[in-house]
Amino acid sequence: MSNKVKELIELYKKKGDTEYYGEKMTKTKHMLQCATLAFKNEEKEEIILACLLHDIGHFLADDDMDGYGVKDHGKLASEYLKNIGVSKKIYKLIEKHTDVKRYLVTKNINDYYNKLSEASKKTFEIQGGRMSNEELKSMDRDIKLADMIKVRIYDDKSKIRNREPYQMEKFIPLLEKYIK
């Protein structure tokens, strides 16, 4: 295993066993559930890895949302992953996953807000709430929007306490492939 992948796995071991804010599960289990769901749905490798890594920013800073984690965790994760050599295709999906929640609520896609967990509703408000028209237009122009939405939907569906995900070892070959 490469040193960069070892470093990433070590970060999960040191920080990932803490409770995922307001969801009664660990952060690692949530991200593994997310990646497992994407894997089982035969998504592109970039989406699977974005699902696996999307909340790693919570490991990189202290809580600044009244017990709900790190407000800018997507940006923190993106910067960290860029610095360790993760593919741009992946870290850009991660950077925008909180913006996509705001986008979907603003667009009111299938009454999206009502389907969010209570914790996710709370962080939605802290992370900026509904998008402005300019923000919506910017998101609509993003060529990766469909992939970003997939990551967000898997994120939302991956907070089930008694659903056992694949273990991290399942994803190490993908990590090795996309971390240079």
PDB file of C-alpha atoms in Angstrom:
ATOM      1  CA  MET A   1       0.000   0.000   0.000  1.00  0.00           C
ATOM      2  CA  SER A   2       1.343   3.456  -0.877  1.00  0.00           C
ATOM      3  CA  ASN A   3       2.267   5.924   1.858  1.00  0.00           C
ATOM      4  CA  LYS A   4      -0.482   8.326   0.755  1.00  0.00           C
ATOM      5  CA  VAL A   5      -3.169   5.650   1.042  1.00  0.00           C
ATOM      6  CA  LYS A   6      -1.742   4.580   4.417  1.00  0.00           C
ATOM      7  CA  GLU A   7      -1.963   8.211   5.574  1.00  0.00           C
ATOM      8  CA  LEU A   8      -5.582   8.401   4.487  1.00  0.00           C
ATOM      9  CA  ILE A   9      -6.500   5.114   6.203  1.00  0.00           C
ATOM     10  CA  GLU A  10      -4.731   6.332   9.349  1.00  0.00           C
ATOM     11  CA  LEU A  11      -6.854   9.476   9.303  1.00  0.00           C
ATOM     12  CA  TYR A  12     -10.013   7.309   9.274  1.00  0.00           C
ATOM     13  CA  LYS A  13      -8.644   5.232  12.163  1.00  0.00           C
ATOM     14  CA  LYS A  14      -7.773   8.287  14.268  1.00  0.00           C
ATOM     15  CA  LYS A  15     -10.833  10.443  13.579  1.00  0.00           C
ATOM     16  CA  GLY A  16     -13.541   8.300  11.991  1.00  0.00           C
ATOM     17  CA  ASP A  17     -14.850   6.374  14.966  1.00  0.00           C
ATOM     18  CA  THR A  18     -16.473   9.436  16.471  1.00  0.00           C
ATOM     19  CA  GLU A  19     -20.225   9.860  16.131  1.00  0.00           C
ATOM     20  CA  TYR A  20     -21.505  11.348  12.914  1.00  0.00           C
ATOM     21  CA  TYR A  21     -23.233  14.527  14.036  1.00  0.00           C
ATOM     22  CA  GLY A  22     -26.878  13.943  14.885  1.00  0.00           C
ATOM     23  CA  GLU A  23     -27.072  10.620  13.026  1.00  0.00           C
ATOM     24  CA  LYS A  24     -26.153   8.065  15.764  1.00  0.00           C
ATOM     25  CA  MET A  25     -23.435   6.366  13.718  1.00  0.00           C
ATOM     26  CA  THR A  26     -19.735   6.894  13.180  1.00  0.00           C
ATOM     27  CA  LYS A  27     -18.383   9.113  10.444  1.00  0.00           C
ATOM     28  CA  THR A  28     -16.469   6.199   8.955  1.00  0.00           C
ATOM     29  CA  LYS A  29     -19.536   3.963   8.844  1.00  0.00           C
ATOM     30  CA  HIS A  30     -21.524   6.740   7.141  1.00  0.00           C
ATOM     31  CA  MET A  31     -18.883   7.216   4.438  1.00  0.00           C
ATOM     32  CA  LEU A  32     -18.465   3.468   3.953  1.00  0.00           C
ATOM     33  CA  GLN A  33     -22.247   3.097   3.627  1.00  0.00           C
ATOM     34  CA  CYS A  34     -22.236   5.862   1.031  1.00  0.00           C
ATOM     35  CA  ALA A  35     -19.432   4.239  -1.002  1.00  0.00           C
ATOM     36  CA  THR A  36     -21.020   0.795  -0.660  1.00  0.00           C
ATOM     37  CA  LEU A  37     -24.326   2.064  -2.008  1.00  0.00           C
ATOM     38  CA  ALA A  38     -22.606   3.699  -4.985  1.00  0.00           C
ATOM     39  CA  PHE A  39     -20.571   0.525  -5.592  1.00  0.00           C
ATOM     40  CA  LYS A  40     -23.655  -1.709  -5.483  1.00  0.00           C
ATOM     41  CA  ASN A  41     -25.352   0.632  -7.971  1.00  0.00           C
ATOM     42  CA  GLU A  42     -22.365   0.198 -10.299  1.00  0.00           C
ATOM     43  CA  GLU A  43     -21.458   3.870 -10.353  1.00  0.00           C
ATOM     44  CA  LYS A  44     -18.295   5.219 -11.935  1.00  0.00           C
ATOM     45  CA  GLU A  45     -15.196   4.795  -9.805  1.00  0.00           C
ATOM     46  CA  GLU A  46     -14.937   8.563  -9.284  1.00  0.00           C
ATOM     47  CA  ILE A  47     -18.407   8.652  -7.738  1.00  0.00           C
ATOM     48  CA  ILE A  48     -17.665   5.667  -5.498  1.00  0.00           C
ATOM     49  CA  LEU A  49     -14.503   7.334  -4.204  1.00  0.00           C
ATOM     50  CA  ALA A  50     -16.220  10.719  -3.797  1.00  0.00           C
ATOM     51  CA  CYS A  51     -18.800   8.921  -1.670  1.00  0.00           C
ATOM     52  CA  LEU A  52     -16.066   7.286   0.383  1.00  0.00           C
ATOM     53  CA  LEU A  53     -14.196  10.542   0.970  1.00  0.00           C
ATOM     54  CA  HIS A  54     -16.944  13.198   0.957  1.00  0.00           C
ATOM     55  CA  ASP A  55     -16.988  13.940   4.706  1.00  0.00           C
ATOM     56  CA  ILE A  56     -13.275  13.612   5.413  1.00  0.00           C
ATOM     57  CA  GLY A  57     -13.177  17.370   6.004  1.00  0.00           C
ATOM     58  CA  HIS A  58     -14.851  16.695   9.359  1.00  0.00           C
ATOM     59  CA  PHE A  59     -11.564  15.012  10.363  1.00  0.00           C
ATOM     60  CA  LEU A  60      -9.497  18.068   9.493  1.00  0.00           C
ATOM     61  CA  ALA A  61     -10.938  20.822  11.709  1.00  0.00           C
ATOM     62  CA  ASP A  62     -12.929  21.370  14.871  1.00  0.00           C
ATOM     63  CA  ASP A  63     -16.711  21.553  15.026  1.00  0.00           C
ATOM     64  CA  ASP A  64     -17.982  25.031  14.147  1.00  0.00           C
ATOM     65  CA  MET A  65     -21.696  24.201  13.724  1.00  0.00           C
ATOM     66  CA  ASP A  66     -22.908  23.758  17.313  1.00  0.00           C
ATOM     67  CA  GLY A  67     -22.191  20.038  17.448  1.00  0.00           C
ATOM     68  CA  TYR A  68     -22.964  19.300  13.771  1.00  0.00           C
ATOM     69  CA  GLY A  69     -19.423  19.292  12.447  1.00  0.00           C
ATOM     70  CA  VAL A  70     -17.389  21.537  10.198  1.00  0.00           C
ATOM     71  CA  LYS A  71     -19.275  24.038   8.041  1.00  0.00           C
ATOM     72  CA  ASP A  72     -16.765  24.096   5.182  1.00  0.00           C
ATOM     73  CA  HIS A  73     -15.857  20.399   5.352  1.00  0.00           C
ATOM     74  CA  GLY A  74     -16.333  19.961   1.591  1.00  0.00           C
ATOM     75  CA  LYS A  75     -13.764  22.640   0.812  1.00  0.00           C
ATOM     76  CA  LEU A  76     -11.374  21.377   3.502  1.00  0.00           C
ATOM     77  CA  ALA A  77     -11.668  17.830   2.166  1.00  0.00           C
ATOM     78  CA  SER A  78     -11.134  18.990  -1.400  1.00  0.00           C
ATOM     79  CA  GLU A  79      -7.967  20.912  -0.499  1.00  0.00           C
ATOM     80  CA  TYR A  80      -6.562  18.038   1.576  1.00  0.00           C
ATOM     81  CA  LEU A  81      -7.310  15.451  -1.124  1.00  0.00           C
ATOM     82  CA  LYS A  82      -5.824  17.667  -3.830  1.00  0.00           C
ATOM     83  CA  ASN A  83      -2.655  17.991  -1.752  1.00  0.00           C
ATOM     84  CA  ILE A  84      -2.236  14.227  -1.358  1.00  0.00           C
ATOM     85  CA  GLY A  85      -2.730  13.641  -5.082  1.00  0.00           C
ATOM     86  CA  VAL A  86      -6.370  12.579  -5.401  1.00  0.00           C
ATOM     87  CA  SER A  87      -7.773  13.004  -8.895  1.00  0.00           C
ATOM     88  CA  LYS A  88      -9.468  16.358  -9.613  1.00  0.00           C
ATOM     89  CA  LYS A  89     -12.545  14.450 -10.835  1.00  0.00           C
ATOM     90  CA  ILE A  90     -13.013  13.220  -7.278  1.00  0.00           C
ATOM     91  CA  TYR A  91     -12.080  16.184  -5.110  1.00  0.00           C
ATOM     92  CA  LYS A  92     -14.278  18.551  -7.139  1.00  0.00           C
ATOM     93  CA  LEU A  93     -17.319  16.310  -6.510  1.00  0.00           C
ATOM     94  CA  ILE A  94     -16.533  16.399  -2.792  1.00  0.00           C
ATOM     95  CA  GLU A  95     -15.978  20.142  -2.676  1.00  0.00           C
ATOM     96  CA  LYS A  96     -19.534  20.816  -3.860  1.00  0.00           C
ATOM     97  CA  HIS A  97     -21.557  18.204  -1.963  1.00  0.00           C
ATOM     98  CA  THR A  98     -22.939  20.690   0.576  1.00  0.00           C
ATOM     99  CA  ASP A  99     -23.741  23.188  -2.190  1.00  0.00           C
ATOM    100  CA  VAL A 100     -25.680  20.459  -3.974  1.00  0.00           C
ATOM    101  CA  LYS A 101     -27.896  20.024  -0.918  1.00  0.00           C
ATOM    102  CA  ARG A 102     -28.638  23.752  -1.033  1.00  0.00           C
ATOM    103  CA  TYR A 103     -29.226  23.500  -4.791  1.00  0.00           C
ATOM    104  CA  LEU A 104     -31.681  20.617  -4.490  1.00  0.00           C
ATOM    105  CA  VAL A 105     -33.627  22.293  -1.681  1.00  0.00           C
ATOM    106  CA  THR A 106     -33.800  25.560  -3.616  1.00  0.00           C
ATOM    107  CA  LYS A 107     -34.966  23.791  -6.766  1.00  0.00           C
ATOM    108  CA  ASN A 108     -37.441  21.887  -4.529  1.00  0.00           C
ATOM    109  CA  ILE A 109     -36.696  18.738  -6.457  1.00  0.00           C
ATOM    110  CA  ASN A 110     -39.295  16.210  -5.316  1.00  0.00           C
ATOM    111  CA  ASP A 111     -39.751  18.102  -2.042  1.00  0.00           C
ATOM    112  CA  TYR A 112     -36.107  17.350  -1.219  1.00  0.00           C
ATOM    113  CA  TYR A 113     -35.966  19.277   2.064  1.00  0.00           C
ATOM    114  CA  ASN A 114     -38.611  17.090   3.701  1.00  0.00           C
ATOM    115  CA  LYS A 115     -36.541  13.979   2.943  1.00  0.00           C
ATOM    116  CA  LEU A 116     -33.452  15.259   4.749  1.00  0.00           C
ATOM    117  CA  SER A 117     -32.543  13.998   8.207  1.00  0.00           C
ATOM    118  CA  GLU A 118     -33.017  16.467  11.049  1.00  0.00           C
ATOM    119  CA  ALA A 119     -29.248  16.934  11.316  1.00  0.00           C
ATOM    120  CA  SER A 120     -28.992  17.621   7.586  1.00  0.00           C
ATOM    121  CA  LYS A 121     -31.818  20.192   7.815  1.00  0.00           C
ATOM    122  CA  LYS A 122     -29.938  21.957  10.592  1.00  0.00           C
ATOM    123  CA  THR A 123     -26.650  22.040   8.688  1.00  0.00           C
ATOM    124  CA  PHE A 124     -28.485  23.221   5.546  1.00  0.00           C
ATOM    125  CA  GLU A 125     -29.375  26.439   7.364  1.00  0.00           C
ATOM    126  CA  ILE A 126     -25.883  26.918   8.801  1.00  0.00           C
ATOM    127  CA  GLN A 127     -24.252  26.258   5.396  1.00  0.00           C
ATOM    128  CA  GLY A 128     -26.165  29.062   3.709  1.00  0.00           C
ATOM    129  CA  GLY A 129     -29.768  27.918   3.208  1.00  0.00           C
ATOM    130  CA  ARG A 130     -31.457  28.402  -0.126  1.00  0.00           C
ATOM    131  CA  MET A 131     -29.309  29.472  -3.069  1.00  0.00           C
ATOM    132  CA  SER A 132     -29.546  32.813  -4.817  1.00  0.00           C
ATOM    133  CA  ASN A 133     -30.488  32.930  -8.501  1.00  0.00           C
ATOM    134  CA  GLU A 134     -26.821  33.543  -9.354  1.00  0.00           C
ATOM    135  CA  GLU A 135     -25.737  30.473  -7.375  1.00  0.00           C
ATOM    136  CA  LEU A 136     -28.407  28.362  -9.081  1.00  0.00           C
ATOM    137  CA  LYS A 137     -27.270  29.508 -12.522  1.00  0.00           C
ATOM    138  CA  SER A 138     -23.664  28.703 -11.662  1.00  0.00           C
ATOM    139  CA  MET A 139     -24.598  25.198 -10.497  1.00  0.00           C
ATOM    140  CA  ASP A 140     -26.763  24.629 -13.584  1.00  0.00           C
ATOM    141  CA  ARG A 141     -23.741  25.420 -15.796  1.00  0.00           C
ATOM    142  CA  ASP A 142     -21.457  22.942 -14.009  1.00  0.00           C
ATOM    143  CA  ILE A 143     -20.815  19.984 -16.301  1.00  0.00           C
ATOM    144  CA  LYS A 144     -20.378  17.706 -13.249  1.00  0.00           C
ATOM    145  CA  LEU A 145     -23.784  18.580 -11.728  1.00  0.00           C
ATOM    146  CA  ALA A 146     -25.351  15.169 -12.457  1.00  0.00           C
ATOM    147  CA  ASP A 147     -22.431  13.381 -10.756  1.00  0.00           C
ATOM    148  CA  MET A 148     -22.496  15.826  -7.833  1.00  0.00           C
ATOM    149  CA  ILE A 149     -26.204  15.088  -7.357  1.00  0.00           C
ATOM    150  CA  LYS A 150     -25.501  11.361  -7.305  1.00  0.00           C
ATOM    151  CA  VAL A 151     -22.931  11.792  -4.522  1.00  0.00           C
ATOM    152  CA  ARG A 152     -25.409  13.928  -2.564  1.00  0.00           C
ATOM    153  CA  ILE A 153     -28.239  11.403  -2.926  1.00  0.00           C
ATOM    154  CA  TYR A 154     -25.993   8.532  -1.793  1.00  0.00           C
ATOM    155  CA  ASP A 155     -24.893  10.719   1.118  1.00  0.00           C
ATOM    156  CA  ASP A 156     -28.523  11.237   2.148  1.00  0.00           C
ATOM    157  CA  LYS A 157     -29.311   7.522   1.905  1.00  0.00           C
ATOM    158  CA  SER A 158     -26.308   6.438   3.967  1.00  0.00           C
ATOM    159  CA  LYS A 159     -27.332   7.144   7.522  1.00  0.00           C
ATOM    160  CA  ILE A 160     -28.907   3.832   8.487  1.00  0.00           C
ATOM    161  CA  ARG A 161     -27.538   2.494  11.779  1.00  0.00           C
ATOM    162  CA  ASN A 162     -28.023  -1.234  11.215  1.00  0.00           C
ATOM    163  CA  ARG A 163     -26.948  -1.380   7.543  1.00  0.00           C
ATOM    164  CA  GLU A 164     -23.468  -2.883   7.406  1.00  0.00           C
ATOM    165  CA  PRO A 165     -21.243  -1.469   4.654  1.00  0.00           C
ATOM    166  CA  TYR A 166     -18.250  -2.965   2.921  1.00  0.00           C
ATOM    167  CA  GLN A 167     -15.050  -2.569   4.907  1.00  0.00           C
ATOM    168  CA  MET A 168     -12.356  -0.065   3.914  1.00  0.00           C
ATOM    169  CA  GLU A 169     -10.206  -2.859   2.434  1.00  0.00           C
ATOM    170  CA  LYS A 170     -12.743  -3.193  -0.399  1.00  0.00           C
ATOM    171  CA  PHE A 171     -11.896   0.323  -1.573  1.00  0.00           C
ATOM    172  CA  ILE A 172      -8.105   0.305  -1.208  1.00  0.00           C
ATOM    173  CA  PRO A 173      -7.502  -0.726  -4.854  1.00  0.00           C
ATOM    174  CA  LEU A 174      -9.551   2.285  -6.002  1.00  0.00           C
ATOM    175  CA  LEU A 175      -7.706   4.578  -3.630  1.00  0.00           C
ATOM    176  CA  GLU A 176      -4.411   3.303  -5.002  1.00  0.00           C
ATOM    177  CA  LYS A 177      -5.629   3.904  -8.561  1.00  0.00           C
ATOM    178  CA  TYR A 178      -6.760   7.497  -7.984  1.00  0.00           C
ATOM    179  CA  ILE A 179      -4.122   8.806  -5.584  1.00  0.00           C
ATOM    180  CA  LYS A 180      -0.917   9.653  -7.413  1.00  0.00           C
TER     181      LYS A 180
END
